[in-house]
Tab-separated table of C-alpha atoms and ligand atoms in Angstrom:
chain	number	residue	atom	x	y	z
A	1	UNK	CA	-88.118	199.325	99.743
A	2	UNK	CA	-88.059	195.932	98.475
A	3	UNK	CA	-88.954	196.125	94.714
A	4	UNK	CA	-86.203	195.414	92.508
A	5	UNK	CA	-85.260	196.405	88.860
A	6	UNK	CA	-87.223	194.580	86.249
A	7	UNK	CA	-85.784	192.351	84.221
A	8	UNK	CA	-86.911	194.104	81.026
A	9	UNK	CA	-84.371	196.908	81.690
A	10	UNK	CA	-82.443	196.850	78.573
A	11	UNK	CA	-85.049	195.744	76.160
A	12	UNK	CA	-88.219	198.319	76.310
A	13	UNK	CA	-87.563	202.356	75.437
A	14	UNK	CA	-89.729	202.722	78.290
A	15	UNK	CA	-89.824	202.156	82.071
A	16	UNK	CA	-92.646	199.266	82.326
A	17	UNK	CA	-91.733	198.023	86.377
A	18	UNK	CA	-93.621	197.255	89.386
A	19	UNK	CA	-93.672	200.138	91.934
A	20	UNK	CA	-94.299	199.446	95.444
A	21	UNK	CA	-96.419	202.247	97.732
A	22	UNK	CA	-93.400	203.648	100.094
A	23	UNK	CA	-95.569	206.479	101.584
A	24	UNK	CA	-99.660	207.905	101.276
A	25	UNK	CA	-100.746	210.855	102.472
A	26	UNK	CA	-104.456	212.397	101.954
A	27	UNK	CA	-103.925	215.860	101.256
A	28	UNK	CA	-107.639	216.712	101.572
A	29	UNK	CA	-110.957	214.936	101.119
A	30	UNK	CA	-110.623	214.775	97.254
A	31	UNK	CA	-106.870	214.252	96.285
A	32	UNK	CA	-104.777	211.281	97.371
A	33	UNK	CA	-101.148	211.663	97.353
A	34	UNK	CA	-99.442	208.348	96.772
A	35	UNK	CA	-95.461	208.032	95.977
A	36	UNK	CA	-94.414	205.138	94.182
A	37	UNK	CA	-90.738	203.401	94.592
A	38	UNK	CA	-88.486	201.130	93.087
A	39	UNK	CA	-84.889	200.535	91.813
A	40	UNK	CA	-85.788	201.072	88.354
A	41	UNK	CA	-86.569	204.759	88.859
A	42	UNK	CA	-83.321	205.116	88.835
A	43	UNK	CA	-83.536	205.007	84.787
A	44	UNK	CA	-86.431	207.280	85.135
A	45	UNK	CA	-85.665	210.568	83.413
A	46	UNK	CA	-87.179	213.539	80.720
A	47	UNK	CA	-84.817	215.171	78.463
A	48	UNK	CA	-85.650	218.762	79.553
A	49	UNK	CA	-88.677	220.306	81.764
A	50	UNK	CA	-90.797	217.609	83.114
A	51	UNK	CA	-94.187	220.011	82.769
A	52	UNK	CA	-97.036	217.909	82.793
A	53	UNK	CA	-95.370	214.568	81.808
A	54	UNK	CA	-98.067	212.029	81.603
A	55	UNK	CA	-97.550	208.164	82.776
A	56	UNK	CA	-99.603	204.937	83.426
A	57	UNK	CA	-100.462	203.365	86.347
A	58	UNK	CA	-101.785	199.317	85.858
A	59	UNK	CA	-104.120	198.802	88.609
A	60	UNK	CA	-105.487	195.818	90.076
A	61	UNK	CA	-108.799	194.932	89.086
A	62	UNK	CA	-111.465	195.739	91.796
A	63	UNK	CA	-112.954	192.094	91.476
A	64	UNK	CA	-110.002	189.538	91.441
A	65	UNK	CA	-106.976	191.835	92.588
A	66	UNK	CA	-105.345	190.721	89.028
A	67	UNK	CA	-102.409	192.284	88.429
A	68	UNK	CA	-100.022	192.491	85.406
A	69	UNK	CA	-96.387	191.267	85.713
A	70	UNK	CA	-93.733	193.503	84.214
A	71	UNK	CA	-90.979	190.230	83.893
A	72	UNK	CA	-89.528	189.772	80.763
A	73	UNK	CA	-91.632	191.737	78.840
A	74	UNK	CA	-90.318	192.776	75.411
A	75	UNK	CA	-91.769	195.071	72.537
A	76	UNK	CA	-94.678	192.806	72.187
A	77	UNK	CA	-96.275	193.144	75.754
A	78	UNK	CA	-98.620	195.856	75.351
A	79	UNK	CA	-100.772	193.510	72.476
A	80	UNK	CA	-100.260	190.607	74.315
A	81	UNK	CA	-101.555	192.538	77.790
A	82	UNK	CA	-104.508	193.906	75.938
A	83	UNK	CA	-105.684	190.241	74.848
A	84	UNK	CA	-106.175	189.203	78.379
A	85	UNK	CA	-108.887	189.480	80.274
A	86	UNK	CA	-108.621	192.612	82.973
A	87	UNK	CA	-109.947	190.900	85.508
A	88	UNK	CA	-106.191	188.944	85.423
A	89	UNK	CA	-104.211	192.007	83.922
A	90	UNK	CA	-105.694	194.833	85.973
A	91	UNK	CA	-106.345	198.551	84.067
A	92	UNK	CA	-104.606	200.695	82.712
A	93	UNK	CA	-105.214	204.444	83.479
A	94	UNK	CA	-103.059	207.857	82.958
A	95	UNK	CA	-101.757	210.015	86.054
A	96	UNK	CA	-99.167	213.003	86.068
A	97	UNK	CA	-96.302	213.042	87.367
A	98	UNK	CA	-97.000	215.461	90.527
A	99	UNK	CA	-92.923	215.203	91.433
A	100	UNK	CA	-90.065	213.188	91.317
A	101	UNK	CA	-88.132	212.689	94.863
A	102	UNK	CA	-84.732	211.025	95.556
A	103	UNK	CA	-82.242	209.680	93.426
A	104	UNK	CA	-80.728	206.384	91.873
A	105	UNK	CA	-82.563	203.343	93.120
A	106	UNK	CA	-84.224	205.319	95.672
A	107	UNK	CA	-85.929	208.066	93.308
A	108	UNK	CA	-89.643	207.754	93.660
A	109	UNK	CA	-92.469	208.826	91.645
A	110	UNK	CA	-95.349	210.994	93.015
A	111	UNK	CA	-99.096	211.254	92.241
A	112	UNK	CA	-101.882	212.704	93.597
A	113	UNK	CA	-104.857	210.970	92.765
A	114	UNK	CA	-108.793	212.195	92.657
A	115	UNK	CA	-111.063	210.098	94.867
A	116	UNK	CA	-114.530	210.408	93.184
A	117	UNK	CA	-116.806	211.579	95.612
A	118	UNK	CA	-119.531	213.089	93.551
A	119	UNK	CA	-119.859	209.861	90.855
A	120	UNK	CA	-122.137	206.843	91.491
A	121	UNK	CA	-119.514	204.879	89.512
A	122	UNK	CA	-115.972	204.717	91.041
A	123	UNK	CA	-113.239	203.180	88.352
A	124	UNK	CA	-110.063	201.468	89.294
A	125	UNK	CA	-108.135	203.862	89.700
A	126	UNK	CA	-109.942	206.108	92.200
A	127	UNK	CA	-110.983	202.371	94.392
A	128	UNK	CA	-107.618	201.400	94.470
A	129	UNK	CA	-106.075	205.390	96.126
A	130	UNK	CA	-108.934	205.033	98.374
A	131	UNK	CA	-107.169	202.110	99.738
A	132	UNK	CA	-103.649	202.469	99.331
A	133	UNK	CA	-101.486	201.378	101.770
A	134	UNK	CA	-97.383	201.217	102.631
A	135	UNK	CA	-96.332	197.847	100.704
A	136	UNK	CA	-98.707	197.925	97.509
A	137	UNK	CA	-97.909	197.288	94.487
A	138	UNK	CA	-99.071	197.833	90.888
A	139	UNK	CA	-97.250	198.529	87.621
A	140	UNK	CA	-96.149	201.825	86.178
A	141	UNK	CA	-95.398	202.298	82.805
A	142	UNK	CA	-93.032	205.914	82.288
A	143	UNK	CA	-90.177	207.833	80.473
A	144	UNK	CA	-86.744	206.071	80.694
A	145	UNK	CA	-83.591	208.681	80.760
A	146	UNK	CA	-82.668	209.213	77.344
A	147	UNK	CA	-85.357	207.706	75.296
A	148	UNK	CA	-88.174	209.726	73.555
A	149	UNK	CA	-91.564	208.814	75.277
A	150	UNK	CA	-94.117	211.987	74.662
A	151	UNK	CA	-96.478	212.631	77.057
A	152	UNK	CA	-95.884	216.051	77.630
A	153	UNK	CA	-98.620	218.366	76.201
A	154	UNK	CA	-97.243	222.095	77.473
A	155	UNK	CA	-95.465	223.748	74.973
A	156	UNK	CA	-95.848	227.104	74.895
A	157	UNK	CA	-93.878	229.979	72.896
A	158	UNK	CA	-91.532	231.899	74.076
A	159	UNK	CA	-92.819	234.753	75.859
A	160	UNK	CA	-96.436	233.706	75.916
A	161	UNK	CA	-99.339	234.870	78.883
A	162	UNK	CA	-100.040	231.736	80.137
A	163	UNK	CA	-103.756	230.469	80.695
A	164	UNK	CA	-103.895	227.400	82.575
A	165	UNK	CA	-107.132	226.026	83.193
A	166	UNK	CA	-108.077	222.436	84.680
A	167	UNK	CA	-110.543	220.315	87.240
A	168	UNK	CA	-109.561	218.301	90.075
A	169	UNK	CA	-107.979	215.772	87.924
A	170	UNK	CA	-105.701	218.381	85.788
A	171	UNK	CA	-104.358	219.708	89.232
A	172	UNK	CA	-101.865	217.942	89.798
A	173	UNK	CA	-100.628	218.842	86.370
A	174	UNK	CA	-101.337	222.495	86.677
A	175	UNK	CA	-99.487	222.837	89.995
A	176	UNK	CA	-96.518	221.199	88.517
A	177	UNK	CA	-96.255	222.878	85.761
A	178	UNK	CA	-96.764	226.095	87.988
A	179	UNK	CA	-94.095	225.204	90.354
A	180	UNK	CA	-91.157	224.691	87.115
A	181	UNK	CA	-91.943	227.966	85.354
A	182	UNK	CA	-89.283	230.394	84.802
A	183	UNK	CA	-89.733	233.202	87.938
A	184	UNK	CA	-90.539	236.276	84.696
A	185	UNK	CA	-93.683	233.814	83.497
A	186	UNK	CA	-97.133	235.427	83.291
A	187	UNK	CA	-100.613	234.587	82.870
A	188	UNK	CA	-103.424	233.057	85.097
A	189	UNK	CA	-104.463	229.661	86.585
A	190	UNK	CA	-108.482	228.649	87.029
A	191	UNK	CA	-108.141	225.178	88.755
A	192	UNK	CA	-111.758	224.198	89.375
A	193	UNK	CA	-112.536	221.547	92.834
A	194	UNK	CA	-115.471	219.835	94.447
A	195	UNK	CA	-114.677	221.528	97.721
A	196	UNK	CA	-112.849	224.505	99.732
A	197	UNK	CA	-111.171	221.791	101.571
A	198	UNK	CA	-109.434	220.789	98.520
A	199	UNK	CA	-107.933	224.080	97.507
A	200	UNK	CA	-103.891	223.717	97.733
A	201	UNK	CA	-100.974	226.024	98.348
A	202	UNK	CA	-99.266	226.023	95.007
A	203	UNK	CA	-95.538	227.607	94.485
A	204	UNK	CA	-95.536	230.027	91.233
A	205	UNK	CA	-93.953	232.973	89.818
A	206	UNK	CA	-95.547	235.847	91.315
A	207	UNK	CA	-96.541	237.287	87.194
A	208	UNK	CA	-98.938	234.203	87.879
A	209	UNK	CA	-102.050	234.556	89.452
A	210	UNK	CA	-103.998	231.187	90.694
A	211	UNK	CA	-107.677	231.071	90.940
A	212	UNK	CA	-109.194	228.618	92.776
A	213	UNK	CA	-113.066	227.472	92.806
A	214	UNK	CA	-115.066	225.310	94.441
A	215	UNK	CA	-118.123	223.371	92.987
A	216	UNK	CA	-119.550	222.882	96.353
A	217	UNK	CA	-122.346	220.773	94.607
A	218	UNK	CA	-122.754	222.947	91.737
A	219	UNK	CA	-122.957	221.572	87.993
A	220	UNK	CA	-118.951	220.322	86.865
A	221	UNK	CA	-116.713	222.986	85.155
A	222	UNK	CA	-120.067	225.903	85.355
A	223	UNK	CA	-118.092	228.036	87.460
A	224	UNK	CA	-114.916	227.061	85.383
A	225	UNK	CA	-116.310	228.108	82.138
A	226	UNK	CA	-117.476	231.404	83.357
A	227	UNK	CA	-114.371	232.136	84.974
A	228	UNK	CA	-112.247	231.554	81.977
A	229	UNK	CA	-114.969	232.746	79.436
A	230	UNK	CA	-114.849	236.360	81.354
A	231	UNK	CA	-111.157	236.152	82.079
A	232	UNK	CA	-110.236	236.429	77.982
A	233	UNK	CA	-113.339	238.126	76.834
A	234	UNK	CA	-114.497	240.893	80.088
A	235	UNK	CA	-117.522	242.423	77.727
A	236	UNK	CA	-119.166	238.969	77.275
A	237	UNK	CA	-122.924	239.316	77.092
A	238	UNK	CA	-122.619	235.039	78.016
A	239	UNK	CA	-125.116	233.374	80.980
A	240	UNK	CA	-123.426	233.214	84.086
A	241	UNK	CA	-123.872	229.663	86.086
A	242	UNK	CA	-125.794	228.635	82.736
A	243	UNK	CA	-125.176	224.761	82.017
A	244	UNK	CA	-122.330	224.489	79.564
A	245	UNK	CA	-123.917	224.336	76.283
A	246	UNK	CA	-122.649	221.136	74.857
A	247	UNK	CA	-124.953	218.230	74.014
A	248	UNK	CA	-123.678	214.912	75.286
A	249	UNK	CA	-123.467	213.368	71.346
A	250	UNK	CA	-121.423	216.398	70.527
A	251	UNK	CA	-119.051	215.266	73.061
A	252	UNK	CA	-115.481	213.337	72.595
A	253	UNK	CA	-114.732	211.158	75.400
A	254	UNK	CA	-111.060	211.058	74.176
A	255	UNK	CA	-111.092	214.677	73.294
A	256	UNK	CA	-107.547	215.952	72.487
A	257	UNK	CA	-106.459	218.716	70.157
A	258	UNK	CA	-103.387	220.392	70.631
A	259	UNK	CA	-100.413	221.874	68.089
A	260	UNK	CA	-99.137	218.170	67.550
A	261	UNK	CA	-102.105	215.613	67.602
A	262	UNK	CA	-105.984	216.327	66.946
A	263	UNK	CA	-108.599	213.067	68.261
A	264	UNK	CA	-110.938	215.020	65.464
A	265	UNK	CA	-108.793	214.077	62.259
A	266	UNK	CA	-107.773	218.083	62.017
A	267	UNK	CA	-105.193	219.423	59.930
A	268	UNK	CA	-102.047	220.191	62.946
A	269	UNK	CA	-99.909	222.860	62.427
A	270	UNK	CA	-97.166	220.686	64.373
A	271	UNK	CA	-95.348	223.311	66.353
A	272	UNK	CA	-95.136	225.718	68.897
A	273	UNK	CA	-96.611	229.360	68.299
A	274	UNK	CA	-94.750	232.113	67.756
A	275	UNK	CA	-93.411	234.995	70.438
A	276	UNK	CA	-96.158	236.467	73.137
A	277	UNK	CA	-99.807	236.162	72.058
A	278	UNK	CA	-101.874	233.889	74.644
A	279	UNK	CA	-101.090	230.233	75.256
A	280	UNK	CA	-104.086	228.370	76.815
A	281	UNK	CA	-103.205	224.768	78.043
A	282	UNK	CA	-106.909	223.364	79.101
A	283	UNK	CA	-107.862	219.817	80.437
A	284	UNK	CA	-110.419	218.003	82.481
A	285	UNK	CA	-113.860	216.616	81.804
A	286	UNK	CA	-113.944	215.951	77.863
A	287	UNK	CA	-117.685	218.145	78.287
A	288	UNK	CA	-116.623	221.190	79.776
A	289	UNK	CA	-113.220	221.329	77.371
A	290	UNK	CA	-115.513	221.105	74.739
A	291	UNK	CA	-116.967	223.835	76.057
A	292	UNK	CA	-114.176	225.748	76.600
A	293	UNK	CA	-112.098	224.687	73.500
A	294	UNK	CA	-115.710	226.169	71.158
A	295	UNK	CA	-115.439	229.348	72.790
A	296	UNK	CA	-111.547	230.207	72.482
A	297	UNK	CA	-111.389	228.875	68.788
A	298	UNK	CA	-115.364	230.100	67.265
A	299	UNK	CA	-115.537	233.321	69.064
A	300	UNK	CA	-111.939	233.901	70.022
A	301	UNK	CA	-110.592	233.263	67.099
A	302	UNK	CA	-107.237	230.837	68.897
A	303	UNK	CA	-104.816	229.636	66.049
A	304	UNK	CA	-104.604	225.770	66.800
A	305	UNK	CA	-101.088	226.299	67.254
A	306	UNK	CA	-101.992	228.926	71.132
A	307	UNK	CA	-103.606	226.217	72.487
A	308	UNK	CA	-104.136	222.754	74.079
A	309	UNK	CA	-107.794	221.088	74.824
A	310	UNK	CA	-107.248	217.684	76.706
A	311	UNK	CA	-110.491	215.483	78.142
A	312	UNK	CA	-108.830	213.815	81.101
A	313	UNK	CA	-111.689	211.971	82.064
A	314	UNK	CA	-115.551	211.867	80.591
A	315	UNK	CA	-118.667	211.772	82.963
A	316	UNK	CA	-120.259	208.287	82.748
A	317	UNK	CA	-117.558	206.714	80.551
A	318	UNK	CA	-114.682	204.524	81.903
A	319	UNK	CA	-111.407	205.096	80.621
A	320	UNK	CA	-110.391	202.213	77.709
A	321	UNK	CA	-107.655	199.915	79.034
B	1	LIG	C1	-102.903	213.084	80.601
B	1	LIG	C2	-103.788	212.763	81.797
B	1	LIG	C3	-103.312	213.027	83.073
B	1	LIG	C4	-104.122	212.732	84.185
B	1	LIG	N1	-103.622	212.994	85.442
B	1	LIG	C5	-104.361	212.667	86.532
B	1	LIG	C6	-103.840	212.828	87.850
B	1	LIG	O1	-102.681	213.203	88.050
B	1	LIG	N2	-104.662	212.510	88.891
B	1	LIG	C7	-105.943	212.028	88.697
B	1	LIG	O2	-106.625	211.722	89.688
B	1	LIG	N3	-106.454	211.867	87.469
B	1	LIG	C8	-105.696	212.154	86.390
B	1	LIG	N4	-106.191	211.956	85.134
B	1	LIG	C9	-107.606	211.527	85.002
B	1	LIG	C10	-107.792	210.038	85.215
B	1	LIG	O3	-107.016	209.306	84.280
B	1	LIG	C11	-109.294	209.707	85.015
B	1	LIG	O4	-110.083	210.383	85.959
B	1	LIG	C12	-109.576	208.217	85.033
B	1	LIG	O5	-110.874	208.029	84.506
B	1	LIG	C13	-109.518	207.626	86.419
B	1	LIG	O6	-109.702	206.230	86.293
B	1	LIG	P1	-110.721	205.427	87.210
B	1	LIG	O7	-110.295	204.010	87.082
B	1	LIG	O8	-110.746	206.035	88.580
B	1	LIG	O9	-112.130	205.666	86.539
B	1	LIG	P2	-112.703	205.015	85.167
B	1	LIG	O10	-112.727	203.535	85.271
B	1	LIG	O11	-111.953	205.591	84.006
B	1	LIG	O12	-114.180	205.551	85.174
B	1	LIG	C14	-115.176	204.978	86.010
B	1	LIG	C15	-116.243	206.010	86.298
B	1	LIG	O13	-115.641	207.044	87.072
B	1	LIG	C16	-115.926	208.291	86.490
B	1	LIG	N5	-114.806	209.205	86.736
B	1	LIG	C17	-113.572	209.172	86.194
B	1	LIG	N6	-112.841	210.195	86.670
B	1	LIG	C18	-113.645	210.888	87.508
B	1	LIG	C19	-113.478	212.037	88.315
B	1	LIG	N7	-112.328	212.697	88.365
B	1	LIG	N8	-114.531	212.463	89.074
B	1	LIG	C20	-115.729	211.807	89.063
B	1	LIG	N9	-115.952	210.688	88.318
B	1	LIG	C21	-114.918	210.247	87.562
B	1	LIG	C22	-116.087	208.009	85.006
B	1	LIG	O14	-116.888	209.015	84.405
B	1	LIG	C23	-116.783	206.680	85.036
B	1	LIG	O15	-118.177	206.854	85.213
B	1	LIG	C24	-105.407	212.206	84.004
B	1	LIG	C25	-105.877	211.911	82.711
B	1	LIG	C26	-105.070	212.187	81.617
B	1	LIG	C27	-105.569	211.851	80.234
């Protein structure tokens, strides 16, 4: 590994560095597992469980191979990055972090990355793991040991039945968080993929149960909403394999309501909820969250504070960078 510690070190509360591709592996004809090294990783650190810490990958842009430079950037960058044109700073997208290996300047970063098969439109992100190779390099942006940096959305109370629910993209967040749970957790994971070949063997705590399904061509997050729609409420009289019933205007590409932050200008109750109850943690396409997130909150009845709706990605729409 050749990449060396950015120059910003001491100046951003953040880890903004280039990362260099030191292994790829395709796990299975949807999900590209790419880990990312370099020296300053070794500053790379969460204060607490990692869960489904979020980060940002800049990515070349598909036309010109631009790519942003992480030298001597100060508090300013981000502004200044955003003024350029992306064809000569590259995009900016969000990935989780699927697991951290090593340590000091050889920790590396790992993320498994969703090719888009089923789209007509593929976005930087899912071009450029389609072609990773050994020796690439694009810029990370990620929590730095002992700074505050958010990004992690799973908080929930002590003692609480876990529902996890996601689509290909919020796997790799759903299996981490599975894999750091305390072993007396309960509660139930739907993880929605496009195929059978993409289903994973996840570690857990055996109170959790996993349920995988596979779209095998059928409509995005149908079988999804059913699953979790008859999971929490058995005597439903709703349509099974009916279209989720959300019209496009209705829908928030940048959906995200959870205890701390609402995208819909809602009053937040700005903690965790209290002991047991349910705790649903819920992202993927902003459509079928909607979906999802009108069901457990109209005919539920969820307190804001049980749950966390999170569009990961929209159908159509290209994520802003
Ligand atoms: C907190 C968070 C964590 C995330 N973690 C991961 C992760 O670990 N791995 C991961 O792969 N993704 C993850 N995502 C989702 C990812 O950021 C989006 O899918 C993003 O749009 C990918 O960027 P892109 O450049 O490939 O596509 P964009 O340029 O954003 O979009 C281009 C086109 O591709 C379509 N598109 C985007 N995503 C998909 C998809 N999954 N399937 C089909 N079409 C799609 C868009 O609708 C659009 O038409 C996460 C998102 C968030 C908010």
């Amino acid at each position: 590994m050749t990449v060396t510690a950015s120059s910003n070190r001491a100046v951003l509360p953040m880890l903004f560095t280039e990362v260099e591709v030191v292994a790829v592996e395709r796990l299975s004809p949807t999900f590209v597992r790419v880990e990312l090294g370099s020296a300053a990783l070794a500053d790379f650190g969460v204060d607490g469980p990692r869960w489904d810490q979020r980060i940002k990958l800049i990515l070349p842009d598909p036309e010109t191979g631009g790519i942003t430079s992480t030298e001597d950037a100060d508090g300013t960058w981000f502004a200044t990055w955003l003024e350029r044109p992306a064809a000569e700073r590259g995009h900016m997208r969000t990935y989780t972090v699927r697991d951290v290996r090593g340590s000091g300047a050889q920790t590396t970063l790992v993320v498994d990355m969703v090719l888009h098969l089923e789209g007509d439109l593929v976005g930087p992100g899912s071009l450029w793991a389609s072609r990773a190779s050994v020796g690439d390099r694009i810029a990370l942006l990620a929590p730095r040991r002992g700074f505050p940096y958010g990004g992690i959305e799973f908080t929930p109370g002590p003692g609480a039945e876990l529902l996890l629910v996601g689509d290909e993209t919020a796997v790799p967040a759903v299996c981490t968080v599975l894999e750091q749970l305390p072993d007396d957790a309960t509660g139930t994971a739907f993880l929605e993929v496009p195929l059978a070949a993409d289903v994973q063997d996840v570690r857990r705590p055996a109170g959790v149960r996993v349920v995988w399904l596979a779209r095998e061509g059928a409509d995005l997050g149908t079988g999804l909403h059913d699953a979790v729609v008859a999971h929490l409420d058995p005597g439903s009289s709703g349509v099974a394999g009916a279209e989720v019933q959300v019209a496009p205007d209705e829908v928030d590409p940048d959906l995200w309501e959870t205890p701390f932050y609402s995208s819909s200008g809602e009053d937040v109750p700005g903690d965790v909820a209290g002991v047991g109850g349910t705790y649903a943690w819920i992202a993927g396409e902003s459509k079928v969250v909607t979906g999802l997130r009108r069901h457990l909150v109209k005919e539920l009845g969820f307190d804001r504070s049980q749950v966390a709706f999170m569009g990961y990605w929209r159908r159509g729409v290209a994520m802003k960078s």
